[in-house]
Amino acid sequence: MTLRADPVEIANLLQHAADGGRITPEQALLLYTDAPLHALGEAADAVRKRRFAGESVNVATYIIDRNINYTNVCLTACKFCAFYRAPGHREGWTHSDEEILRRCAEAVELGATQIMLQGGHSPELGIEFYERIFAAIKRDHPSLTLHSLGASEVVHIGKVSRLEHAEVITRLHAAGLDSFAGAGAEILVKRPRTVIAPLKESGETWLSVMETAHNLGVQSTATFMMGTGETNAERVEHLSMVRDVQDRTGGFRSFIPWTYQPENNHLKGRTQATSLEYLRMIALARLFFDNITHLQGSWLTTGKDIGQLTLHFGADDLGSVMLEENVVSSAGARHRSNRTELIELIRSAGRIPAQRDTLYRHLVVHTDPADDPVDDRVHSHFASTALTLTPAGASLS
Ligand code: SF4
């Protein structure tokens, strides 16, 4: 017999969270599994409104960036990944410095403010490769923010170049890296992480690298890939692990949950999280993370309609109009958007669209529809690129 949670207890808990009270992981699990959907969304939206009280309360942001996948060669062989090729594979590739710089120049031309360099863990690429390419990008395009790599890359570079994590971070930062993406988190909890990414660093190591980075002045985001077979309790445990570090460092700028894409990889048959589970997770994250300011809804993996709904479930940001993305698209994400559409999507959700930078500062607030940009060149063309490549993991960040 399934015991039903007490509706009064749920309502009191939602009120407590909506009023800004901290909820425990046990309480979070109860809300995630048993709170009525609309009440959960309403409580999360109340928290969002309080956090952004004032001029920003009705604003929802987006960013224009380019995700450059510099290599698909990877030793780590995550089972959910359709993108990588093992070292020595005939389909493996690594872009030249010139090609990476060319893509950066294109991105600047199209109005991008941020570059996300994301790629496989190639045994050929040590710290010098990253130092060289970061310095070259900053030399040619000082206006670009390098929000790139992540804790997994720090661990990998440390192994290839025989360096401590702190030294890798310090050298990358000195070469031009501004902040780390939240990639590689997937799920930090040991059991499901070992199932989907047995060769990747542990969740504890991922968090420890991020904590080191934050303490060295390099901020980051935190992500969560849901839907690979984890339990609801494990979903909440992932959130709890991130919140504990954030209590000590304050270095996570945002939390970005997204759904696993099931095509072209070795997990295949596992169930993707449903749209309702995703919306519940967005709302729960807003209630649970009383210490992380921004919450990003994903339209890339869930579709624009669900992306739009996230704005009513606590999200304040819809991420990027990506000028290039090969990793998630390789695993089946097919949703495509341009800036005009994204602005319209935000506006028709009842919010004021604003282009932001990496630090979430508003660059352009689209107050008047008559002034909306009509430049269709600023679009995400991942749907038309590299669909023969593979999978997920290194991307939304
Ligand atoms: S997700 Fe990243 S680390 Fe894992 S196999 Fe793919 S490219 Fe390698």
XYZ file of C-alpha atoms and ligand atoms in Angstrom:
405
model
C 0.000 0.000 0.000
C 1.325 3.438 -0.940
C 1.049 5.982 1.841
C -0.112 9.397 0.696
C 1.596 12.452 2.102
C -0.441 14.689 4.350
C -1.781 17.577 2.171
C -1.568 19.980 5.109
C 2.074 19.074 5.680
C 2.797 19.624 1.969
C 1.004 22.984 1.951
C 2.889 24.155 5.058
C 6.174 23.056 3.566
C 5.488 24.877 0.314
C 4.609 28.026 2.252
C 7.793 27.723 4.299
C 9.878 27.389 1.113
C 7.958 30.142 -0.692
C 8.671 32.435 2.261
C 12.387 31.802 1.831
C 12.874 29.089 4.437
C 15.468 26.394 3.799
C 14.143 22.909 3.110
C 15.991 19.714 3.956
C 16.715 17.036 1.344
C 13.985 14.873 2.923
C 11.467 17.703 2.628
C 12.626 18.359 -0.938
C 11.982 14.738 -1.861
C 8.501 14.945 -0.387
C 7.713 18.070 -2.400
C 9.199 16.585 -5.563
C 7.120 13.439 -5.389
C 3.901 14.624 -3.741
C 3.273 18.355 -4.054
C 0.523 19.309 -6.512
C 2.188 20.551 -9.714
C 0.603 23.986 -9.771
C 1.228 24.641 -6.096
C 4.866 23.633 -6.565
C 5.201 25.994 -9.527
C 3.491 28.835 -7.673
C 5.790 28.510 -4.676
C 8.849 28.483 -6.953
C 7.611 31.520 -8.839
C 7.072 33.348 -5.541
C 10.705 32.696 -4.640
C 11.869 33.894 -8.061
C 9.829 37.076 -7.737
C 11.297 37.857 -4.345
C 14.848 37.184 -5.518
C 14.480 39.488 -8.520
C 12.216 42.045 -6.878
C 12.425 45.443 -8.538
C 13.109 46.211 -12.169
C 14.162 42.656 -13.055
C 11.118 40.879 -11.677
C 9.449 40.484 -15.055
C 12.642 39.947 -17.052
C 13.784 36.605 -18.444
C 17.224 36.446 -19.989
C 19.090 34.738 -22.801
C 22.666 34.864 -24.033
C 24.238 34.630 -27.479
C 27.174 32.276 -27.445
C 29.013 29.736 -29.515
C 29.756 26.272 -28.269
C 32.943 25.130 -29.981
C 33.637 21.417 -29.710
C 37.395 21.328 -30.341
C 37.870 17.556 -30.358
C 35.717 14.443 -30.284
C 38.618 12.259 -29.176
C 37.947 11.021 -25.678
C 39.272 8.406 -23.301
C 36.383 8.589 -20.876
C 33.764 6.732 -22.923
C 30.657 7.831 -21.023
C 27.815 5.480 -21.865
C 25.337 8.291 -22.504
C 27.677 9.994 -24.974
C 27.125 9.778 -28.713
C 29.767 12.382 -29.520
C 33.117 10.902 -28.638
C 35.468 8.657 -30.606
C 38.156 6.612 -28.854
C 41.768 7.660 -29.445
C 42.949 6.169 -32.756
C 39.415 5.880 -34.204
C 39.280 6.895 -37.874
C 36.399 9.321 -37.186
C 38.316 11.176 -34.494
C 39.143 14.826 -35.123
C 40.699 17.815 -33.396
C 40.277 21.319 -34.753
C 43.360 23.388 -35.525
C 43.988 26.652 -33.667
C 43.143 28.467 -36.904
C 39.767 26.762 -37.173
C 38.892 27.536 -33.553
C 39.885 31.178 -34.052
C 37.873 31.328 -37.272
C 34.788 30.121 -35.429
C 35.368 32.695 -32.687
C 35.604 35.463 -35.294
C 32.338 34.263 -36.840
C 30.697 34.258 -33.418
C 31.815 37.833 -32.715
C 30.483 38.879 -36.103
C 27.074 37.436 -35.118
C 26.997 39.193 -31.764
C 28.156 36.412 -29.442
C 29.531 37.535 -26.101
C 30.585 34.123 -24.816
C 32.501 31.109 -26.082
C 32.097 27.675 -24.588
C 34.985 25.441 -25.550
C 33.882 21.909 -24.801
C 35.417 18.698 -25.996
C 36.579 15.196 -25.349
C 39.376 14.106 -23.035
C 42.076 13.607 -25.630
C 45.346 12.122 -24.385
C 47.098 14.408 -26.887
C 45.885 17.647 -25.310
C 47.745 18.858 -22.245
C 47.741 22.228 -20.498
C 49.816 23.876 -23.249
C 47.072 23.354 -25.840
C 44.516 25.128 -23.670
C 46.882 27.911 -22.629
C 47.785 28.541 -26.252
C 44.230 28.613 -27.569
C 42.807 30.686 -24.684
C 45.586 33.260 -25.037
C 45.062 33.418 -28.809
C 41.291 33.918 -28.451
C 41.766 36.687 -25.893
C 44.431 38.312 -28.083
C 42.171 38.362 -31.144
C 38.832 38.884 -29.374
C 39.303 40.583 -26.003
C 35.560 41.214 -25.742
C 34.698 37.503 -25.682
C 34.113 35.810 -22.340
C 35.609 32.338 -22.106
C 33.089 30.325 -20.116
C 34.583 26.970 -20.973
C 35.755 23.511 -19.962
C 34.719 22.170 -16.564
C 35.849 20.126 -13.595
C 36.240 16.971 -15.700
C 38.643 18.741 -18.050
C 40.680 20.009 -15.094
C 41.020 16.440 -13.848
C 41.975 15.200 -17.315
C 44.491 17.986 -17.997
C 45.985 17.327 -14.563
C 46.564 13.701 -15.522
C 48.003 14.446 -18.975
C 50.299 17.223 -17.757
C 50.968 15.790 -14.283
C 49.728 18.855 -12.443
C 47.665 19.443 -9.311
C 44.115 20.619 -9.925
C 44.834 24.024 -8.369
C 47.747 24.577 -10.734
C 45.682 23.604 -13.777
C 42.979 26.074 -12.738
C 45.459 28.858 -12.028
C 47.214 28.420 -15.365
C 43.965 28.232 -17.370
C 42.702 31.360 -15.621
C 45.962 33.191 -16.291
C 45.739 32.218 -19.969
C 42.279 33.758 -20.333
C 39.631 31.384 -18.983
C 36.990 33.495 -17.242
C 34.745 30.841 -15.703
C 34.062 27.122 -15.831
C 30.988 25.604 -17.401
C 29.035 23.166 -15.270
C 29.562 20.334 -17.711
C 30.567 16.888 -16.580
C 28.391 16.962 -13.489
C 25.768 14.725 -15.087
C 24.636 13.157 -11.831
C 27.073 13.406 -8.944
C 25.635 10.579 -6.858
C 27.892 7.525 -6.838
C 25.531 4.711 -7.895
C 23.995 6.242 -11.034
C 27.226 8.061 -11.958
C 29.145 4.804 -11.945
C 26.500 3.246 -14.199
C 26.524 5.970 -16.854
C 30.119 7.200 -16.670
C 32.301 4.587 -14.977
C 35.581 6.142 -16.145
C 34.738 9.699 -15.196
C 35.980 11.280 -11.970
C 33.709 10.762 -8.968
C 31.043 13.273 -8.003
C 33.100 14.172 -4.928
C 36.106 14.963 -7.123
C 33.959 17.044 -9.502
C 32.746 19.096 -6.546
C 36.188 19.357 -5.007
C 37.611 20.777 -8.270
C 34.784 23.300 -8.416
C 35.373 24.265 -4.797
C 39.067 24.762 -5.516
C 38.219 26.892 -8.560
C 35.787 29.030 -6.580
C 38.389 29.534 -3.868
C 40.854 30.646 -6.551
C 38.379 33.220 -7.861
C 37.066 31.255 -10.854
C 33.291 30.912 -10.718
C 31.197 28.322 -12.513
C 27.751 26.954 -13.101
C 26.357 23.597 -11.998
C 24.350 21.284 -14.216
C 22.239 18.171 -13.808
C 21.450 15.663 -16.543
C 18.315 13.869 -15.416
C 16.642 10.821 -16.853
C 19.283 8.096 -17.100
C 17.728 5.752 -14.579
C 18.363 7.556 -11.303
C 15.789 7.458 -8.520
C 13.938 10.495 -7.219
C 15.988 10.323 -4.018
C 19.180 10.359 -6.090
C 17.930 13.429 -7.976
C 17.496 15.248 -4.700
C 20.871 14.012 -3.442
C 22.520 15.594 -6.499
C 20.961 18.929 -5.585
C 22.037 18.514 -2.003
C 25.672 17.836 -2.930
C 25.772 21.037 -5.001
C 24.082 23.101 -2.265
C 26.594 21.969 0.352
C 29.516 23.280 -1.730
C 27.654 26.477 -2.539
C 27.191 27.104 1.195
C 30.985 27.187 1.517
C 31.965 29.040 -1.681
C 29.068 30.923 -3.256
C 30.797 30.252 -6.580
C 27.978 28.632 -8.568
C 26.278 31.368 -10.574
C 23.429 29.230 -11.777
C 21.917 25.784 -11.753
C 21.006 24.196 -15.083
C 19.047 20.954 -15.136
C 18.393 19.268 -18.477
C 17.135 15.968 -19.758
C 19.233 13.112 -21.080
C 18.950 12.581 -24.843
C 18.679 8.887 -25.609
C 19.832 8.444 -29.217
C 23.088 7.105 -30.647
C 24.710 5.939 -27.450
C 25.143 2.913 -25.243
C 22.377 3.643 -22.725
C 19.721 3.841 -25.436
C 16.759 2.102 -23.834
C 16.792 4.093 -20.641
C 13.851 6.378 -20.160
C 14.265 10.056 -20.664
C 12.769 12.194 -17.903
C 9.277 13.353 -18.797
C 8.366 16.989 -19.301
C 6.409 16.996 -16.049
C 9.347 15.556 -14.131
C 11.506 18.263 -15.677
C 9.141 21.047 -14.655
C 8.941 19.635 -11.134
C 12.742 19.596 -10.991
C 12.941 23.223 -12.125
C 10.482 24.280 -9.421
C 12.189 22.177 -6.778
C 15.594 23.622 -7.683
C 14.267 27.161 -7.190
C 12.902 26.193 -3.771
C 15.909 24.131 -2.688
C 18.724 26.448 -3.827
C 18.266 29.376 -1.503
C 21.955 30.080 -2.207
C 22.125 30.024 -6.042
C 20.794 33.104 -7.803
C 20.017 31.939 -11.315
C 18.068 28.982 -12.638
C 18.129 28.097 -16.315
C 15.315 26.343 -18.117
C 16.352 24.235 -21.069
C 14.564 24.435 -24.396
C 17.332 22.579 -26.208
C 16.459 19.187 -24.759
C 12.817 19.662 -23.806
C 11.436 21.865 -26.565
C 10.374 25.469 -26.675
C 6.949 24.991 -25.093
C 8.403 23.359 -21.987
C 11.203 25.920 -21.999
C 8.546 28.589 -21.898
C 6.714 26.897 -19.035
C 9.903 26.788 -16.949
C 9.623 30.576 -16.703
C 6.488 30.013 -14.598
C 8.165 27.348 -12.476
C 11.009 29.431 -11.098
C 13.448 29.824 -14.003
C 14.772 33.302 -14.783
C 16.903 32.420 -17.815
C 16.564 30.354 -20.975
C 20.246 29.976 -21.749
C 21.623 30.540 -25.161
C 20.891 31.032 -28.782
C 23.720 28.667 -29.570
C 25.595 29.238 -32.754
C 27.013 25.740 -32.726
C 26.324 22.641 -30.741
C 27.327 19.107 -31.660
C 27.161 17.177 -28.446
C 23.548 17.204 -27.327
C 22.379 17.295 -30.946
C 24.331 14.104 -31.572
C 22.188 12.391 -28.966
C 18.919 13.460 -30.474
C 18.059 17.023 -29.421
C 16.467 18.583 -32.484
C 15.009 21.810 -31.207
C 16.111 24.879 -33.034
C 15.680 28.540 -32.346
C 16.844 31.903 -33.482
C 17.055 35.050 -31.452
C 13.836 36.487 -32.819
C 11.969 33.333 -31.866
C 13.535 33.146 -28.428
C 12.601 36.754 -27.713
C 9.049 36.074 -28.851
C 8.919 32.892 -26.800
C 9.913 34.801 -23.653
C 7.529 37.646 -24.380
C 4.562 35.379 -25.011
C 5.271 33.750 -21.653
C 4.500 37.142 -20.135
C 8.080 38.208 -19.436
C 10.357 40.919 -20.775
C 13.205 39.395 -22.800
C 16.740 40.616 -22.136
C 20.044 39.626 -23.680
C 22.561 39.035 -20.886
C 26.277 38.461 -20.603
C 28.007 35.649 -18.710
C 27.657 37.571 -15.435
C 23.897 37.939 -16.033
C 24.162 41.678 -16.610
C 21.476 42.899 -18.993
C 22.979 44.050 -22.301
C 19.768 44.732 -24.205
C 16.300 44.780 -22.655
C 13.667 44.214 -25.352
C 10.985 46.359 -23.796
C 9.239 47.379 -26.988
C 8.334 44.652 -29.539
C 8.650 47.268 -32.278
C 12.390 47.411 -31.562
C 12.976 43.649 -31.642
C 15.953 42.509 -33.714
C 15.007 40.723 -36.919
C 18.432 39.308 -37.658
C 17.862 35.675 -38.561
C 21.571 35.082 -38.856
C 21.718 34.764 -35.086
C 20.349 31.307 -34.904
C 21.224 27.982 -33.513
C 22.238 25.803 -36.429
C 23.138 22.761 -34.423
C 20.204 20.947 -35.961
C 21.922 21.055 -39.305
C 25.464 20.295 -38.210
C 27.229 17.129 -37.392
C 24.305 14.879 -36.707
C 26.550 11.985 -37.601
C 28.553 12.747 -34.505
C 27.430 11.780 -31.084
C 25.961 12.418 -27.613
C 25.368 14.488 -24.600
C 27.050 15.783 -21.567
C 29.478 18.514 -22.308
C 27.096 21.139 -23.320
C 24.481 23.093 -21.493
C 26.374 25.102 -19.062
S 30.509 13.179 -22.265
Fe 32.474 14.213 -22.497
S 33.868 13.006 -21.188
Fe 32.083 11.701 -21.570
S 32.643 10.482 -23.390
Fe 31.503 12.307 -24.127
S 33.118 13.746 -24.628
Fe 34.046 12.200 -23.296
